[in-house]
Coordinates of N, CA and C and ligand atoms in Angstrom, one line a residue:
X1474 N 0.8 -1.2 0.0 CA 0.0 0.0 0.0 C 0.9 1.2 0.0
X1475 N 0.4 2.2 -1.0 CA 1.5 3.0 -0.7 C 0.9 4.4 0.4
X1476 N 2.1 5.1 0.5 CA 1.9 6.2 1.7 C 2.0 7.3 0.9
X1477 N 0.7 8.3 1.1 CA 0.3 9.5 0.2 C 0.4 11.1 1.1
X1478 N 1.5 11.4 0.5 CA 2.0 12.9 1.2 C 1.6 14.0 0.8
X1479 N 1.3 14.8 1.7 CA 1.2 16.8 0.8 C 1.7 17.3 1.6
X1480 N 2.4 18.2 1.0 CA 3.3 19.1 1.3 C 2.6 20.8 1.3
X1481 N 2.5 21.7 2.4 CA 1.8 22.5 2.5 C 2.2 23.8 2.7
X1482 N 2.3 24.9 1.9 CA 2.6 26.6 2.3 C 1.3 27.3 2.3
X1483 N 2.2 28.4 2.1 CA 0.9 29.7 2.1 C 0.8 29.8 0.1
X1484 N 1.8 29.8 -0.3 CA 1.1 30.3 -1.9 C 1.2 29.0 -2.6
X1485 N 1.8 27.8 -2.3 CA 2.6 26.7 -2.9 C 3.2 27.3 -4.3
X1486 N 3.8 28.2 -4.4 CA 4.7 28.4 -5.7 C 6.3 28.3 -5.2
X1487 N 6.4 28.7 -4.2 CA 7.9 28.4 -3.1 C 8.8 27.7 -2.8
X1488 N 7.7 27.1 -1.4 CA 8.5 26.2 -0.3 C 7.9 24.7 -0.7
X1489 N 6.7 24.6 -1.0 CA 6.1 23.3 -0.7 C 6.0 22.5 -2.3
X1490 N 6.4 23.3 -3.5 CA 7.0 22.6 -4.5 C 8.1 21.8 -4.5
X1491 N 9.2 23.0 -3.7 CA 10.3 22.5 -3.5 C 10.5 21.5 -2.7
X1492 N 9.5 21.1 -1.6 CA 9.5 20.2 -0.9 C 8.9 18.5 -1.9
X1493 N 8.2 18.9 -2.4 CA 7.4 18.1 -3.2 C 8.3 17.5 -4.3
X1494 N 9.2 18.5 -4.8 CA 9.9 18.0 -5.9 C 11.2 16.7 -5.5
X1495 N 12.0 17.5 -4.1 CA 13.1 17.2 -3.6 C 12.9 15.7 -2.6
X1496 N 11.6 15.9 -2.1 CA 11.1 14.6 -1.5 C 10.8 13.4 -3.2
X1497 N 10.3 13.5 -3.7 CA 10.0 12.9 -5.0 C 11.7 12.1 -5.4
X1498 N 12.3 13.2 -5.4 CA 13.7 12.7 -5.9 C 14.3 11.6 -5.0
X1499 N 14.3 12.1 -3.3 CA 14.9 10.9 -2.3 C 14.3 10.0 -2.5
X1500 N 13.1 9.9 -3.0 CA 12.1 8.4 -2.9 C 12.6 8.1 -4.2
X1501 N 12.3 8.5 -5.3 CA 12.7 7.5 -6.3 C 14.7 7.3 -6.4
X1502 N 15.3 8.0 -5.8 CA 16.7 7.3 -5.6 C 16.9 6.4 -4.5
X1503 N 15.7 6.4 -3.8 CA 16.0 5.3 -2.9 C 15.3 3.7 -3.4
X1504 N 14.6 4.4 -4.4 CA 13.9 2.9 -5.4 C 12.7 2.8 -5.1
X1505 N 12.0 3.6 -4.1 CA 10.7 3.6 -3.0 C 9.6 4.5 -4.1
X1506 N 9.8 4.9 -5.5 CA 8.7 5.6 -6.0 C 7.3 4.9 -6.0
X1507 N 7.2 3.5 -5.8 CA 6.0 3.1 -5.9 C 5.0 2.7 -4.5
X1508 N 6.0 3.2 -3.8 CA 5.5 3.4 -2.3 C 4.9 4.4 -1.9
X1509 N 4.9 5.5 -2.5 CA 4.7 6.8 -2.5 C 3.5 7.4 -3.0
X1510 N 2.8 8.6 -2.6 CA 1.8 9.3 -3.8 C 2.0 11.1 -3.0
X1511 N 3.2 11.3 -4.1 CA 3.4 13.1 -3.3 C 2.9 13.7 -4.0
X1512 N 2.5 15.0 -3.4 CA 1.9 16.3 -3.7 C 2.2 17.3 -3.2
X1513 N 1.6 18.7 -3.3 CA 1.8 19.8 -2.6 C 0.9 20.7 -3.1
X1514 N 0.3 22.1 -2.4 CA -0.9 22.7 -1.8 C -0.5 23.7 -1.3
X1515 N -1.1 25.3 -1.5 CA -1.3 25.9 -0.6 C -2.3 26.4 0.1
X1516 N -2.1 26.9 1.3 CA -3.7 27.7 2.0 C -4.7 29.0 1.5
X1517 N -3.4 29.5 0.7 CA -4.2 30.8 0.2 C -3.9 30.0 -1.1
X1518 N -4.9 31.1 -2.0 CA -5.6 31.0 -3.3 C -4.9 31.9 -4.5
X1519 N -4.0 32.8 -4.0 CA -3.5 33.5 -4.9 C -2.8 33.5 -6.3
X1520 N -2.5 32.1 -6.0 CA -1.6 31.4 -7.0 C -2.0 30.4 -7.8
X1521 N -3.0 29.9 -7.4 CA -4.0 28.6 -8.3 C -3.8 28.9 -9.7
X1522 N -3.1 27.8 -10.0 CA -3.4 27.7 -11.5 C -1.5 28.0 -12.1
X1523 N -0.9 28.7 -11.0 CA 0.6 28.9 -11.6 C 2.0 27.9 -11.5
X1524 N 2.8 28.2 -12.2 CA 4.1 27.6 -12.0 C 4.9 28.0 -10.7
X1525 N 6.0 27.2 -10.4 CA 6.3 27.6 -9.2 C 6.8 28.9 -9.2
X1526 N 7.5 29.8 -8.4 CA 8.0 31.0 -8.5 C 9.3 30.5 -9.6
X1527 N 9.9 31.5 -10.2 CA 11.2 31.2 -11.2 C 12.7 30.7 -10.2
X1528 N 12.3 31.3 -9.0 CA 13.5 31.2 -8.1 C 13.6 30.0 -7.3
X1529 N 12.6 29.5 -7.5 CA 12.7 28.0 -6.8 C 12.6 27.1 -7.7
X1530 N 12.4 27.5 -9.7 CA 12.3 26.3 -10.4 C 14.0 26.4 -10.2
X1531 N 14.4 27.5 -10.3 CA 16.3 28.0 -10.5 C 17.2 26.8 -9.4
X1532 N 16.8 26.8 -8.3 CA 17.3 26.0 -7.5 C 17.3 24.8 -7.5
X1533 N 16.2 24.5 -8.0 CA 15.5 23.0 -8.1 C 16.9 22.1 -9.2
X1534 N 16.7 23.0 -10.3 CA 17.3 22.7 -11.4 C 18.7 22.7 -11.0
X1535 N 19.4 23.6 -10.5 CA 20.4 23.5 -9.5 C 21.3 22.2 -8.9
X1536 N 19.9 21.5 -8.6 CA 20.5 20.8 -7.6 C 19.7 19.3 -8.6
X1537 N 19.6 19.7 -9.9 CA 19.4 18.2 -10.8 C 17.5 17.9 -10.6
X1538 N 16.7 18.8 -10.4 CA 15.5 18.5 -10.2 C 14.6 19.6 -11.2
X1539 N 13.8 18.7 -11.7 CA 12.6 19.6 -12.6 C 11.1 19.6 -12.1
X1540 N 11.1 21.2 -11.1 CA 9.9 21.5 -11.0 C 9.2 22.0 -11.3
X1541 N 9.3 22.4 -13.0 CA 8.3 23.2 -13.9 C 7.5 23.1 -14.2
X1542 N 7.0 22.0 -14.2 CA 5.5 21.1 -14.4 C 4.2 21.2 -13.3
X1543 N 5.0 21.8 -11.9 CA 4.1 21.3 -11.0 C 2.9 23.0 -11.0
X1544 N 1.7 23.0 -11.1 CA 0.9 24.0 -10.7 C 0.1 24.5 -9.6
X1545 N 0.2 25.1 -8.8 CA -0.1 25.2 -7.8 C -1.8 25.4 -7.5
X1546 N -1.9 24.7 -6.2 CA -3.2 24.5 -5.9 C -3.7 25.1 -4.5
X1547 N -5.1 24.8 -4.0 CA -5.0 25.4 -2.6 C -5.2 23.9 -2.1
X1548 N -5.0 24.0 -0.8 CA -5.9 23.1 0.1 C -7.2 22.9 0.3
X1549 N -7.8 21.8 0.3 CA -8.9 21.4 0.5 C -9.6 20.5 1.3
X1550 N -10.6 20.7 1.4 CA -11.1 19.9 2.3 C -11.0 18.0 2.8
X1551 N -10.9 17.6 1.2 CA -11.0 16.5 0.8 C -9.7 15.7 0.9
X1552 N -8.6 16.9 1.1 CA -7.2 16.5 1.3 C -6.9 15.4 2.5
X1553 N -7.9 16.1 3.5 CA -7.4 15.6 5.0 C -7.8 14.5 5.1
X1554 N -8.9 13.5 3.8 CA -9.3 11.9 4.1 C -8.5 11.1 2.9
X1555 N -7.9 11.9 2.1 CA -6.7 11.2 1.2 C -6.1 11.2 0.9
X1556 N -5.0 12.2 2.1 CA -3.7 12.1 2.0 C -3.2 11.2 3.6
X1557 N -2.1 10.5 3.8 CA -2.1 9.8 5.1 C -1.4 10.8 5.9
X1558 N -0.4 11.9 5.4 CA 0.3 13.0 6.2 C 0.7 13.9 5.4
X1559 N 0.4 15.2 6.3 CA 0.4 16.3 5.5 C 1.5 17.2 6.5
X1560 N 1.9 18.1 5.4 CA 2.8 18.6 6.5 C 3.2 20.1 5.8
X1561 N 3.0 20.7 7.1 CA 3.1 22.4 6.9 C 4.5 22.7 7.1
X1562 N 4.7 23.5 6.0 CA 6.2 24.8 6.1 C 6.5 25.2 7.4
X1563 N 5.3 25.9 7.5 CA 5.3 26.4 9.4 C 4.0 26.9 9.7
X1564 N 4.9 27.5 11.2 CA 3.5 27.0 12.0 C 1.9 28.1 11.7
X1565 N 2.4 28.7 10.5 CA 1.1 29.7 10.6 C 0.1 28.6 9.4
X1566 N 1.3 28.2 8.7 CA 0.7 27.1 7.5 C -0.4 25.9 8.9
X1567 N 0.6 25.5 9.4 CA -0.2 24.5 10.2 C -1.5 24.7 11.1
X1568 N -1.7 26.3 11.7 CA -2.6 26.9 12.1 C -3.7 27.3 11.3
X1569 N -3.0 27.5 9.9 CA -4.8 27.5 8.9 C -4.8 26.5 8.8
X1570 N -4.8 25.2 8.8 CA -5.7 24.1 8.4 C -6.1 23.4 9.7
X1571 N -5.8 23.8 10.5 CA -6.5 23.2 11.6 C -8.1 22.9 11.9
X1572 N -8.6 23.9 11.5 CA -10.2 23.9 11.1 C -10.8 22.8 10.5
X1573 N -10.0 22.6 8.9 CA -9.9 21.8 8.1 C -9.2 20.0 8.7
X1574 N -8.6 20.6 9.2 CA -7.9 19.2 9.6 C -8.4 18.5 10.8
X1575 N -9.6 18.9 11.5 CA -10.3 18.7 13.2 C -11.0 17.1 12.1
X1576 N -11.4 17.3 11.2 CA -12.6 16.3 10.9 C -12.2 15.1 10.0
X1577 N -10.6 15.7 9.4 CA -10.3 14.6 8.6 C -9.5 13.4 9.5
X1578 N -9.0 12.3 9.2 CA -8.1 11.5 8.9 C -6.6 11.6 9.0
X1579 N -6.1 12.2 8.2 CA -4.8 12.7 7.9 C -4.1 12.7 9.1
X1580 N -2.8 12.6 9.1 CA -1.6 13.3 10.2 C -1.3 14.1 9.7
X1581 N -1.6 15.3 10.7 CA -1.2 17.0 10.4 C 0.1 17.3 11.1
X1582 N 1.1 17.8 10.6 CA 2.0 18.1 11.4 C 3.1 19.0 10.9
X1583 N 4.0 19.6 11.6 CA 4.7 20.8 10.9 C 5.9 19.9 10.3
X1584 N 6.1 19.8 8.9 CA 7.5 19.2 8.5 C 8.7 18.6 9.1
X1585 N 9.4 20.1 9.8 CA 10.4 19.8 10.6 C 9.9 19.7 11.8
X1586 N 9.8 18.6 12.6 CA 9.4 18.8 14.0 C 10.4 18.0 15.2
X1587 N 11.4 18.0 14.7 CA 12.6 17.3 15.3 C 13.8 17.6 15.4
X1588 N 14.2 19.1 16.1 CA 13.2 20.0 17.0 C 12.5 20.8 16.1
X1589 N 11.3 21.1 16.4 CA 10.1 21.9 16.0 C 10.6 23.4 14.9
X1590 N 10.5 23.6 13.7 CA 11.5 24.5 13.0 C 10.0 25.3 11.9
X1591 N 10.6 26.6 11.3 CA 9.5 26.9 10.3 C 10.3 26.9 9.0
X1592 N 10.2 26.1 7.5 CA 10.8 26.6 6.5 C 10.5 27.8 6.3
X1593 N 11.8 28.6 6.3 CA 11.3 30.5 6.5 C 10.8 30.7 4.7
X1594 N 9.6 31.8 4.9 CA 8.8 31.9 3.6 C 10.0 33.0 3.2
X1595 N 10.5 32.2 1.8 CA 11.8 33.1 1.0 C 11.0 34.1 0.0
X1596 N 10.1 34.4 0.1 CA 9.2 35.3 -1.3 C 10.2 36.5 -1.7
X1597 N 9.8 37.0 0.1 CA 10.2 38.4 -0.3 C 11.8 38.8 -0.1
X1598 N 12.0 37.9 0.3 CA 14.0 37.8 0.5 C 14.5 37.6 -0.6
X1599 N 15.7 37.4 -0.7 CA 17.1 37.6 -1.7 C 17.2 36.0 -1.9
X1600 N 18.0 35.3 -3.1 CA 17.9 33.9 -3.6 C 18.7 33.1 -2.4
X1601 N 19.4 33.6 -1.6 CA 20.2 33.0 -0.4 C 18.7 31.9 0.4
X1602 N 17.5 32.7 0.1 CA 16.4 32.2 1.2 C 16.6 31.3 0.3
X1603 N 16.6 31.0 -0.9 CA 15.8 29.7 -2.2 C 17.0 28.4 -1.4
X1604 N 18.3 28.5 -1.4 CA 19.0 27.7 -1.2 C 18.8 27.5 -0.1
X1605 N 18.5 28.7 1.4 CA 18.3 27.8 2.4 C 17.0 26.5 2.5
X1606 N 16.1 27.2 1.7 CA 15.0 26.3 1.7 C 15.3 25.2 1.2
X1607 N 16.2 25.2 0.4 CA 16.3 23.8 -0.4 C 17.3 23.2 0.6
X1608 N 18.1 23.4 1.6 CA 19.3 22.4 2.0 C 18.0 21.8 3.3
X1609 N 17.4 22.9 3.8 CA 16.2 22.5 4.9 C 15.3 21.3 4.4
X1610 N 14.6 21.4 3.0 CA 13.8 20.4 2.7 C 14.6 19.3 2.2
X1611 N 15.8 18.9 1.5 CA 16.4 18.0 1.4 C 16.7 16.9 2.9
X1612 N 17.6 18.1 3.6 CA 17.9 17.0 5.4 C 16.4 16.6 5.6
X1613 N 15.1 17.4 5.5 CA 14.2 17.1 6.2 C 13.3 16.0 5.3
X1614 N 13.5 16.1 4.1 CA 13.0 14.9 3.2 C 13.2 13.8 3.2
X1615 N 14.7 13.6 4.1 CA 15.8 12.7 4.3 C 15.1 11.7 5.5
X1616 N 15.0 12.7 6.8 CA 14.3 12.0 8.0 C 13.2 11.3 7.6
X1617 N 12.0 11.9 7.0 CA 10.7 11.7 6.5 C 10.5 10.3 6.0
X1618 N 11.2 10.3 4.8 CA 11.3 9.0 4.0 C 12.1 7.9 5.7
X1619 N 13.3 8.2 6.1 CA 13.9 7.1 7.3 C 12.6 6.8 7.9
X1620 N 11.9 8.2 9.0 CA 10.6 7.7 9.8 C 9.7 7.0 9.3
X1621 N 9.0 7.5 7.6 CA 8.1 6.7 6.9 C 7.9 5.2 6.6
X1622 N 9.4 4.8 6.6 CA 9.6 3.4 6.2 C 10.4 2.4 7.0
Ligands
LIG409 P1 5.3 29.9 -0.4 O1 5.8 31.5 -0.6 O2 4.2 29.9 0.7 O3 6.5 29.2 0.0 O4 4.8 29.5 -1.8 C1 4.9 32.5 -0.8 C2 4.4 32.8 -2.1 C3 3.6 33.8 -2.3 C4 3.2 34.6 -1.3 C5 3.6 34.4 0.0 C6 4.5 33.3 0.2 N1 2.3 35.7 -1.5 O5 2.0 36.5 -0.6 O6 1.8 35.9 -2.7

């Protein structure tokens, strides 16, 4: 059976692509792609319908990953009974779905939580944020897949 993940921000053009893309990668280098069903989402609506930001496809690509395909969505309701764990950037990410998340199924939880951390939202910063995000979601992609399996 496999284990179905979303990855969660505020615009999903950012952080939670990047999370989505780089988690995608550890699983199929680890051979585990068929174990798997990833996604990613955001809470606001602003972005529906777009490609990721340019500065996070730049990174991605960077570091051997093609995230220009992915289009960004919001969260939904329907997420929290078919996805098995979902996991917020941070904690304001994890605080809007809690409403949403009281009635589902799902494991809600903040990404990093070992110790408890927020992937900082790089929008409005300089490309230094794109690379921290990406070394953050890589280590933490890393744990994820170890605790998942
Ligand atoms: P993300 O970054 O949540 O990592 O996708 C953001 C993208 C867009 C906005 C904020 C954060 N925005 O305000 O439009």
């Amino acid at each position: 059976m496999s284990h179905a993940v979303l990855f969660v921000c505020l615009g999903n053009i950012c952080r939670s692509p990047l999370a989505e893309g780089v988690f995608r990668a550890i699983v199929d280098e680890a051979g585990l792609a068929d174990r798997f069903a990833i996604d990613s989402a955001g809470t606001g609506a602003w972005h529906v319908g777009n490609p990721p930001d340019p500065r996070s496809i730049e990174i991605a690509a960077k570091h051997g990953i093609d995230i220009s395909g992915q289009r960004a969505r919001q969260v939904e309701a329907r997420d929290f009974e078919r996805f098995d764990t979902i996991l917020a950037m941070d904690h304001n990410n994890l605080s809007s779905m809690k409403p949403m998340a009281r009635h589902g199924t799902a494991t809600v939880r903040l990404f990093l939580n070992a110790p408890a951390q927020d992937v900082p939202d790089p929008y409005y910063g300089g490309p230094d944020g794109f690379e921290d995000v990406y070394q953050l979601v890589r280590a933490g992609g890393q744990k994820l897949l170890d605790d998942l399996t």
